mmCIF file of C-alpha atoms (C1' of nucleotides) in Angstrom:
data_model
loop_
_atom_site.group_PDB
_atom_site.id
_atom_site.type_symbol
_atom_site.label_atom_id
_atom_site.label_comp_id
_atom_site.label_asym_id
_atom_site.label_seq_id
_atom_site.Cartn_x
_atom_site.Cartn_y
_atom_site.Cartn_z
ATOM 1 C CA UNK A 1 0.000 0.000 0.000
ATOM 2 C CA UNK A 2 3.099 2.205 0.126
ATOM 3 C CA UNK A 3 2.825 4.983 -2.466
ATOM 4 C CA UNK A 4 6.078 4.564 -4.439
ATOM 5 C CA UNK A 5 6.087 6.865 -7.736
ATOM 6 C CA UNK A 6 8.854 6.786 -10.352
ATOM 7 C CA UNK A 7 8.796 10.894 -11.506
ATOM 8 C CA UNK A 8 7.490 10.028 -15.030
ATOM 9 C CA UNK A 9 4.536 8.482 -13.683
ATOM 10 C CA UNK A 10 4.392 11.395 -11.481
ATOM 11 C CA UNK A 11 4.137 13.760 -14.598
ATOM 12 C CA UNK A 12 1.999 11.374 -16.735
ATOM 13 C CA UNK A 13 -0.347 11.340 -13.647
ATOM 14 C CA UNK A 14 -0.248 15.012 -13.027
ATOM 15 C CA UNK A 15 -1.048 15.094 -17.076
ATOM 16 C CA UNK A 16 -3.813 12.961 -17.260
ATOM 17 C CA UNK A 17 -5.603 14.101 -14.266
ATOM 18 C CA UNK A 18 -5.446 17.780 -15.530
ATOM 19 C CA UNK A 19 -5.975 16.810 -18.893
ATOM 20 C CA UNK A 20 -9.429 14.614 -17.697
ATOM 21 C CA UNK A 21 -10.074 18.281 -15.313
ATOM 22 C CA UNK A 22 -9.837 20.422 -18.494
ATOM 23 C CA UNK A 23 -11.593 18.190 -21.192
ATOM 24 C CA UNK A 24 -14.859 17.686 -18.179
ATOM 25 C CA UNK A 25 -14.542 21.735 -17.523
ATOM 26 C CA UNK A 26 -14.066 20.681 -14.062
ATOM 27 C CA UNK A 27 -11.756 23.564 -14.221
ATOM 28 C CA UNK A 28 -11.219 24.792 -10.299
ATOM 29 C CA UNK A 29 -8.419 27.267 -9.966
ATOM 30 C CA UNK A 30 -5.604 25.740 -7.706
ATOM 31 C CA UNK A 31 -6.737 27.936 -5.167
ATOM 32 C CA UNK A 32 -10.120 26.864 -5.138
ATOM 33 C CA UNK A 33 -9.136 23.144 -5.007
ATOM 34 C CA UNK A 34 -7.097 23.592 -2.087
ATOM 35 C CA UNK A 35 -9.562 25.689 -0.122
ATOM 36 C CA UNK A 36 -12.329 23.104 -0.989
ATOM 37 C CA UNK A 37 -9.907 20.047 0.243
ATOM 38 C CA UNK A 38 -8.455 22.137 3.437
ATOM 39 C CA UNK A 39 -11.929 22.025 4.450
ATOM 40 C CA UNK A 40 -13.054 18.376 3.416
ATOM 41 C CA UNK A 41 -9.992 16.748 4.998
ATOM 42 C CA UNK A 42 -9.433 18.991 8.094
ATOM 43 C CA UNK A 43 -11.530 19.105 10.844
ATOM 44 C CA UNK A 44 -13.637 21.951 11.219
ATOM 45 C CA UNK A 45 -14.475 24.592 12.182
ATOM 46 C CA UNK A 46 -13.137 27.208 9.110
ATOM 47 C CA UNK A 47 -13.412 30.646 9.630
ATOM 48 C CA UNK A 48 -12.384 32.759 6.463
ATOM 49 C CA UNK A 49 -9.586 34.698 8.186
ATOM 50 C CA UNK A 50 -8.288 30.804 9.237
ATOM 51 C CA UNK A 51 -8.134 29.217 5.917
ATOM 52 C CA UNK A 52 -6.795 32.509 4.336
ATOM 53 C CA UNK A 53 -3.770 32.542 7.158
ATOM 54 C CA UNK A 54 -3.316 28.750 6.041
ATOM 55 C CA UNK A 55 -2.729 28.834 2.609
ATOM 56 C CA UNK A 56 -1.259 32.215 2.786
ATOM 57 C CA UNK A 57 -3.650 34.259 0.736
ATOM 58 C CA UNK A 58 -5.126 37.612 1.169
ATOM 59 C CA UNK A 59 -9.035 37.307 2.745
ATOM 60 C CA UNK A 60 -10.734 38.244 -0.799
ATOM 61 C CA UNK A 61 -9.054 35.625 -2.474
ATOM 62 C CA UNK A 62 -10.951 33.231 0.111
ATOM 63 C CA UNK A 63 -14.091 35.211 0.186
ATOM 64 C CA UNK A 64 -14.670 35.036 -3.388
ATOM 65 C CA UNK A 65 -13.767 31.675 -3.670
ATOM 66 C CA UNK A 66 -16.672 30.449 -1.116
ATOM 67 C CA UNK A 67 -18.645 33.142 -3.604
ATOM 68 C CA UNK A 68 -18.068 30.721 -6.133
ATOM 69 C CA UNK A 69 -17.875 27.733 -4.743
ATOM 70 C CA UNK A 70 -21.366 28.349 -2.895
ATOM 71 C CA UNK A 71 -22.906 28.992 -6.215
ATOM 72 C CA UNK A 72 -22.103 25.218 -7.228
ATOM 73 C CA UNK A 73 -23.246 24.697 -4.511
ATOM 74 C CA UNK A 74 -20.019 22.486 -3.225
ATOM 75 C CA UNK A 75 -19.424 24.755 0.496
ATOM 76 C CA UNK A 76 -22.146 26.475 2.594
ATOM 77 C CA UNK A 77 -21.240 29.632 4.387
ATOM 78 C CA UNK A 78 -23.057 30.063 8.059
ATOM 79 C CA UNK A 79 -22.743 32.529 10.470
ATOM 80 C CA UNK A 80 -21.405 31.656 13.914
ATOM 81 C CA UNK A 81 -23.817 31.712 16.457
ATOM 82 C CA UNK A 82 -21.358 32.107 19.121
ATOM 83 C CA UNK A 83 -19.416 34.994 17.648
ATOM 84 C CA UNK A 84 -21.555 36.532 14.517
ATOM 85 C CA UNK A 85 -18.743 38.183 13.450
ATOM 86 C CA UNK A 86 -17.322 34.532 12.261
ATOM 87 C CA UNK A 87 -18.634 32.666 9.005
ATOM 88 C CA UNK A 88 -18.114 29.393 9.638
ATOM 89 C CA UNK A 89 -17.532 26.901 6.240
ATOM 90 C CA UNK A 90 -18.944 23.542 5.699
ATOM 91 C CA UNK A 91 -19.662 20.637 3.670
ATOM 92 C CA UNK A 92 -22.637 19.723 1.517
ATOM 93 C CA UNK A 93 -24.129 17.091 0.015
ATOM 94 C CA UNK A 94 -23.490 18.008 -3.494
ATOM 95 C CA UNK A 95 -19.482 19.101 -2.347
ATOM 96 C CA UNK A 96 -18.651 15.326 -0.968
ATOM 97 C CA UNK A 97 -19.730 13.851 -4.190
ATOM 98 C CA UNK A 98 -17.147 16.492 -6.154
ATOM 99 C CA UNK A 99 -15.016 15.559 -3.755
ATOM 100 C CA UNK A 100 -15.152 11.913 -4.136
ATOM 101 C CA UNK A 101 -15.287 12.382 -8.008
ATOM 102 C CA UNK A 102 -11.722 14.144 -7.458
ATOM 103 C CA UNK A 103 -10.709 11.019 -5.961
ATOM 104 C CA UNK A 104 -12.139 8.309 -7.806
ATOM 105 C CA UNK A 105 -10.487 10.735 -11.066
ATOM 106 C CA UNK A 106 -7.004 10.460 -9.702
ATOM 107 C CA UNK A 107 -7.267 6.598 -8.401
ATOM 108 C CA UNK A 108 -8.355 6.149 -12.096
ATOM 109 C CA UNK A 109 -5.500 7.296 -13.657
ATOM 110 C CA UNK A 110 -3.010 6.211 -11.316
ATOM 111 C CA UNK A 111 -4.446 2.757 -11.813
ATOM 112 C CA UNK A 112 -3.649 3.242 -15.772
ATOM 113 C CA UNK A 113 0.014 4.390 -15.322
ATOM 114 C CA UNK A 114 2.626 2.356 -16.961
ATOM 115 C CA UNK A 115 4.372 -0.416 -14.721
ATOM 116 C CA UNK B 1 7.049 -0.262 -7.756
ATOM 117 C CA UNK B 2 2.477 -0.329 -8.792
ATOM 118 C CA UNK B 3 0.954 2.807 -7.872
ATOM 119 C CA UNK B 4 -1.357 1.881 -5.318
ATOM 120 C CA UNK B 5 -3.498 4.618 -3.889
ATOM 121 C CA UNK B 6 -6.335 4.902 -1.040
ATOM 122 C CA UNK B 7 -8.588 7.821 -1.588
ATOM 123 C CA UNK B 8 -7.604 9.365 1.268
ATOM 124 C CA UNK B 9 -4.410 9.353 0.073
ATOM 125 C CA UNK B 10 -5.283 10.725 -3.401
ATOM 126 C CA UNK B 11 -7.198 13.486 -2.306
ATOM 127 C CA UNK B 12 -4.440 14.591 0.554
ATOM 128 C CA UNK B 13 -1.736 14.108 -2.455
ATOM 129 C CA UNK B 14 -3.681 16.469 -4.375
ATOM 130 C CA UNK B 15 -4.292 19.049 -1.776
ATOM 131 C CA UNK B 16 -0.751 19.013 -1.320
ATOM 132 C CA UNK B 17 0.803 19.306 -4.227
ATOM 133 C CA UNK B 18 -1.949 22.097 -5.462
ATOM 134 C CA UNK B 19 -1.177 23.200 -1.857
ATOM 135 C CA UNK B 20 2.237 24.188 -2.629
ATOM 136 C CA UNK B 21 1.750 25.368 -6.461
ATOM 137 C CA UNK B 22 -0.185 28.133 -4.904
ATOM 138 C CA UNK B 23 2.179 28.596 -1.703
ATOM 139 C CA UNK B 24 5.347 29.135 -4.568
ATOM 140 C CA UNK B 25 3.211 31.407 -6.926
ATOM 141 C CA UNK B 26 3.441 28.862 -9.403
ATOM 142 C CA UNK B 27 0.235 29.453 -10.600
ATOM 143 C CA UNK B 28 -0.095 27.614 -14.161
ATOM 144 C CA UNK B 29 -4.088 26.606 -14.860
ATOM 145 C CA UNK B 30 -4.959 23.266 -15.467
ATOM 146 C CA UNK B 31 -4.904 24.416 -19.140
ATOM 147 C CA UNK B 32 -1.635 25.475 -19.007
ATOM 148 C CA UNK B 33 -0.175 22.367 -17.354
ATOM 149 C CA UNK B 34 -2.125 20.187 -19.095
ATOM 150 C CA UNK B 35 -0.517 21.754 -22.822
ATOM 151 C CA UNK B 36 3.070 22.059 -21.177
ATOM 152 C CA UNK B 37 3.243 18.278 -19.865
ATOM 153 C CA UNK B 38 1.719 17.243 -23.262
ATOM 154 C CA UNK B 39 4.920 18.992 -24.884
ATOM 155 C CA UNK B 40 7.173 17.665 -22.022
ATOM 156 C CA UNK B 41 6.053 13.529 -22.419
ATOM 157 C CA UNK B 42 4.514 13.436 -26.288
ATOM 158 C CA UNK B 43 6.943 12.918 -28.906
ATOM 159 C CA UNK B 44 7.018 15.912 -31.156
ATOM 160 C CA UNK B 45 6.485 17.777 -33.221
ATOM 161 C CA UNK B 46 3.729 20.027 -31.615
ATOM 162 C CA UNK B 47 2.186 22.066 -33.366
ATOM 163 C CA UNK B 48 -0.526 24.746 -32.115
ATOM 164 C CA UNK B 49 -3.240 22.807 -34.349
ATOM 165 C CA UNK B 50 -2.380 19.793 -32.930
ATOM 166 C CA UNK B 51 -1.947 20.623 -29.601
ATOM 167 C CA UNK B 52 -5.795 22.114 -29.221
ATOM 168 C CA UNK B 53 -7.300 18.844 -30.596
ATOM 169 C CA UNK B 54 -5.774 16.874 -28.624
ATOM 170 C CA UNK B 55 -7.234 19.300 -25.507
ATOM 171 C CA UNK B 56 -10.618 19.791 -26.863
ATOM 172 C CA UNK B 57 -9.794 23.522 -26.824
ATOM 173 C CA UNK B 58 -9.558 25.998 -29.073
ATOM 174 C CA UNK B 59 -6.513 27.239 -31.076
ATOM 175 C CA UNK B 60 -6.522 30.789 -29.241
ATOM 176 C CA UNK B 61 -6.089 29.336 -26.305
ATOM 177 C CA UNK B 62 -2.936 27.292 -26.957
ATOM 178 C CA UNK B 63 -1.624 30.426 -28.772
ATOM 179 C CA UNK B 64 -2.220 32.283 -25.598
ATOM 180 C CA UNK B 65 -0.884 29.538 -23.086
ATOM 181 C CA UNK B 66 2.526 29.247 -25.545
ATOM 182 C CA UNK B 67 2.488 33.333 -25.110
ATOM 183 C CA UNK B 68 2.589 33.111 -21.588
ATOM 184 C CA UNK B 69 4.818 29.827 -21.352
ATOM 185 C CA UNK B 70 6.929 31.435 -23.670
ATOM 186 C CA UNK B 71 7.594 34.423 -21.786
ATOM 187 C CA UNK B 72 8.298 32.375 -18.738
ATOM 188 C CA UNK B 73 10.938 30.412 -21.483
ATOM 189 C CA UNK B 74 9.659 27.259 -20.542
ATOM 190 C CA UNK B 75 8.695 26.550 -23.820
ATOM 191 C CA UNK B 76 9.790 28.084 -27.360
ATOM 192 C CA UNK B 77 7.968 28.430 -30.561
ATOM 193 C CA UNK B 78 9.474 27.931 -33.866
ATOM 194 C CA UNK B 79 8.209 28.300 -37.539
ATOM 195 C CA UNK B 80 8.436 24.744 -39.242
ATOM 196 C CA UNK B 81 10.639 25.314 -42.092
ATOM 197 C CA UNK B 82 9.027 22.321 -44.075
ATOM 198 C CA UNK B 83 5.775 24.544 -44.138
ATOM 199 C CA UNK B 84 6.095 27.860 -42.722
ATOM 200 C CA UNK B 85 2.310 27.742 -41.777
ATOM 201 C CA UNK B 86 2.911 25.778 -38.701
ATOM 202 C CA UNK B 87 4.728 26.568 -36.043
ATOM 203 C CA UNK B 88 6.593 23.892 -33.955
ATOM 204 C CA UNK B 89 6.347 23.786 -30.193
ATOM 205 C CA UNK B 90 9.676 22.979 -28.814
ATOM 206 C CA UNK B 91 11.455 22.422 -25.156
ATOM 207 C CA UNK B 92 13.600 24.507 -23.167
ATOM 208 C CA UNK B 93 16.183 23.948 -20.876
ATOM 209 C CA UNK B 94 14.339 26.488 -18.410
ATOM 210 C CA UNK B 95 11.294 23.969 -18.887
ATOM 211 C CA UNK B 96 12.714 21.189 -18.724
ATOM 212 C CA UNK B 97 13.941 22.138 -15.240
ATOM 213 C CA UNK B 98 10.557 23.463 -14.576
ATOM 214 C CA UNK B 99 8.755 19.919 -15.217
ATOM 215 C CA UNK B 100 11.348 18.319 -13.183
ATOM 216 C CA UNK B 101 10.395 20.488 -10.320
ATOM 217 C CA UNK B 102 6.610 19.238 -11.013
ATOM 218 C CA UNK B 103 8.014 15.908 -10.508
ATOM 219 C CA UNK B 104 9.868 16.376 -7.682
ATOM 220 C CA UNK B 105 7.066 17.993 -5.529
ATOM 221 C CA UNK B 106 4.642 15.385 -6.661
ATOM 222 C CA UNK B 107 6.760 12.674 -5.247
ATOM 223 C CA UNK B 108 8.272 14.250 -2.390
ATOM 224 C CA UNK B 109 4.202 14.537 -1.079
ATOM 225 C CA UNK B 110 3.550 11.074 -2.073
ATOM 226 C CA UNK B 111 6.450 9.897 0.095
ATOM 227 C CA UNK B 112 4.826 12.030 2.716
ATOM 228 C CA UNK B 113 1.457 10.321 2.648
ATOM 229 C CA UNK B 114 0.609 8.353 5.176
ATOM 230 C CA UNK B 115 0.344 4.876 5.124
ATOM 231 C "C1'" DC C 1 -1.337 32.238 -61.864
ATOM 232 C "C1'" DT C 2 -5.339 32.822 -59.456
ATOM 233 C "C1'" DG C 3 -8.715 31.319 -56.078
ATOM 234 C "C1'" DA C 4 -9.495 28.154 -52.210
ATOM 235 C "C1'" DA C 5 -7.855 26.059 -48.083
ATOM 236 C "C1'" DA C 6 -5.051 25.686 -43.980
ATOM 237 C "C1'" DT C 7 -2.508 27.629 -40.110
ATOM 238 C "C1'" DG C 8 -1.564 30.515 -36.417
ATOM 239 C "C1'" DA C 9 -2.251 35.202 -34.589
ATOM 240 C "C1'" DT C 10 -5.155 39.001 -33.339
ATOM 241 C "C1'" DA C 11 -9.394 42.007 -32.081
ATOM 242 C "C1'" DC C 12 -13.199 42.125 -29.383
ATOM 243 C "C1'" DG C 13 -16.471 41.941 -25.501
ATOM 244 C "C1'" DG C 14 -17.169 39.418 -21.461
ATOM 245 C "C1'" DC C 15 -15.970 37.109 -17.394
ATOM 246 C "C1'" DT C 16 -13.063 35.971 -13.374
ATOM 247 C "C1'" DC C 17 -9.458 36.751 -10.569
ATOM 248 C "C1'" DC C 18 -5.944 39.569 -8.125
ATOM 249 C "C1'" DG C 19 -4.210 42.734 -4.004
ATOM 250 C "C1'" DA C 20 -4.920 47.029 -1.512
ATOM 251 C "C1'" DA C 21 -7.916 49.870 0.635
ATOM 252 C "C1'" DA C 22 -12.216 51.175 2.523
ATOM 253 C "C1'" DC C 23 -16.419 49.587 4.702
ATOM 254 C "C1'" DG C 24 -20.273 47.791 7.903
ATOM 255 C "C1'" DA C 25 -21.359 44.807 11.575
ATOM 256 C "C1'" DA C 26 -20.172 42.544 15.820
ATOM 257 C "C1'" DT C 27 -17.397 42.283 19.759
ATOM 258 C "C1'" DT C 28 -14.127 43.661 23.213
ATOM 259 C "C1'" DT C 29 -11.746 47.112 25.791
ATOM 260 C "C1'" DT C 30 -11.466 51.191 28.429
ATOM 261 C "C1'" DA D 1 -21.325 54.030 26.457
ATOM 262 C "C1'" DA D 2 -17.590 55.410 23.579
ATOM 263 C "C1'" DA D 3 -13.507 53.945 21.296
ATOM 264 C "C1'" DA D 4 -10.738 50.425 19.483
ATOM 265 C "C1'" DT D 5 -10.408 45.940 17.477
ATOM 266 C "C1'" DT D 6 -11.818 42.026 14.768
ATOM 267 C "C1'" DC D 7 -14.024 39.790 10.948
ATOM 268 C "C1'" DG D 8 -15.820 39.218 6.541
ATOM 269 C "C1'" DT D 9 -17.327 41.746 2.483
ATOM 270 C "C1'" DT D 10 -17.165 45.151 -1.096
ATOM 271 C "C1'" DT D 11 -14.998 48.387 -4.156
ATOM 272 C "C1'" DC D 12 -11.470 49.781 -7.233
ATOM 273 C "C1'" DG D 13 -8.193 49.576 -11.001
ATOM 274 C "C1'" DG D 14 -5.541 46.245 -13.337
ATOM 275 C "C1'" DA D 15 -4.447 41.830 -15.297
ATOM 276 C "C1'" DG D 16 -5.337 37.294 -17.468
ATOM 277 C "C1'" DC D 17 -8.092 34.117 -19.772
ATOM 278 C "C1'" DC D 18 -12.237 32.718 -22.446
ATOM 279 C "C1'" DG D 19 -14.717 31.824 -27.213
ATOM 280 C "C1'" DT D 20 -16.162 33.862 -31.577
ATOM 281 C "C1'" DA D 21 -15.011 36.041 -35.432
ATOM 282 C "C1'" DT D 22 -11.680 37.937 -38.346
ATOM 283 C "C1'" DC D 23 -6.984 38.572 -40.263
ATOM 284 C "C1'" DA D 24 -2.336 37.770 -42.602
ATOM 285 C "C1'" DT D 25 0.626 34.428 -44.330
ATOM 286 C "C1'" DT D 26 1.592 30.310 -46.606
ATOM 287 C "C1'" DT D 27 0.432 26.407 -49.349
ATOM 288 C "C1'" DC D 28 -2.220 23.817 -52.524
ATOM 289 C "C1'" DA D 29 -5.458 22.922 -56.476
ATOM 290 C "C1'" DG D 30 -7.186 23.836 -60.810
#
DNA sequence: CTGAAATGATACGGCTCCGAAACGAATTTT
DNA sequence: AAAATTCGTTTCGGAGCCGTATCATTTCAG
């Protein structure tokens, strides 16, 4: 189960999973995949100011990527009852099964790489 | 030496690596990756024609990805001689080292994965 | 040799994103 | 309760990329 990569199946993975990313217009910004994982694979809570200190962007970037993200529907913004000066980010429905698309994409093509 | 991958593993690989593309300011879209790793692992020649079939895009957009490429000199255009309509996508040593860097992040967060 | 076809580049209007600065709302401090 | 701080959003000017349509150059066909 050890993940042992020679570097041109690194690149012909990195290829094919873009390539699969850009031919589906499945076409999140780098950005907006990280934000979107930070918060499926970390535990919550995440507050903007939090996941903006984390990846080391500015607060916009992160606001307008939950703008756009929230339109697909993928994150939900809420306020935090506790401090209502807080949004607080979470998961949907519709965001796990990108999500696990993401995955099952990458397993794919790792699965296809040359021995 | 098979690449066998968990989700959870696939998703945190790809968290990281985009992770650190955005940490660097090495900001290429998926586009833009997608066109340069064709160049890097296809045999040539490439030309512009070619290169947006293969993507399902259109030919602007490889002219303007091999505009921008080209002014980071990761990649160099040159007029085929044989027919001086196309014009021949070619490597450079700057992009060669770029690619390699690809590589090397991709496997250095692989090897961090957990097991 | 002239018109048609092929190739890549460009013009255009539209959209998204960027960082810096300013802003409103909520909270904390004094 | 007034002032200062914190948090997220919005605004602004600027930049990049998108697809469609058009253009210039080169080649090919008749």
């Amino acid at each position: 189960m050890a993940v042992d990569l020679r570097p041109s199946q690194a690149l012909k993975l990195l290829h094919d999973f873009n390539f699969e990313m850009v031919r589906d217009d499945h076409d999140l910004s780098a950005r907006q995949i990280t934000i979107l994982l930070t918060i499926y694979l970390e535990p919550p809570p995440h507050t903007v100011r939090g996941l903006a200190a984390k990846l080391n962007v500015t607060k916009p970037v992160v606001t307008r990527a939950l703008d756009t993200m929230g339109r697909m529907e993928i994150l939900q913004r809420r306020r935090d009852p506790a401090d209502r000066r807080n949004v607080l980010v979470h998961r949907t429905v519709k965001g796990a099964l990108y999500v696990e698309r993401l995955a099952d994409l990458m397993l794919a093509k790792a699965k296809e790489l040359p021995l």
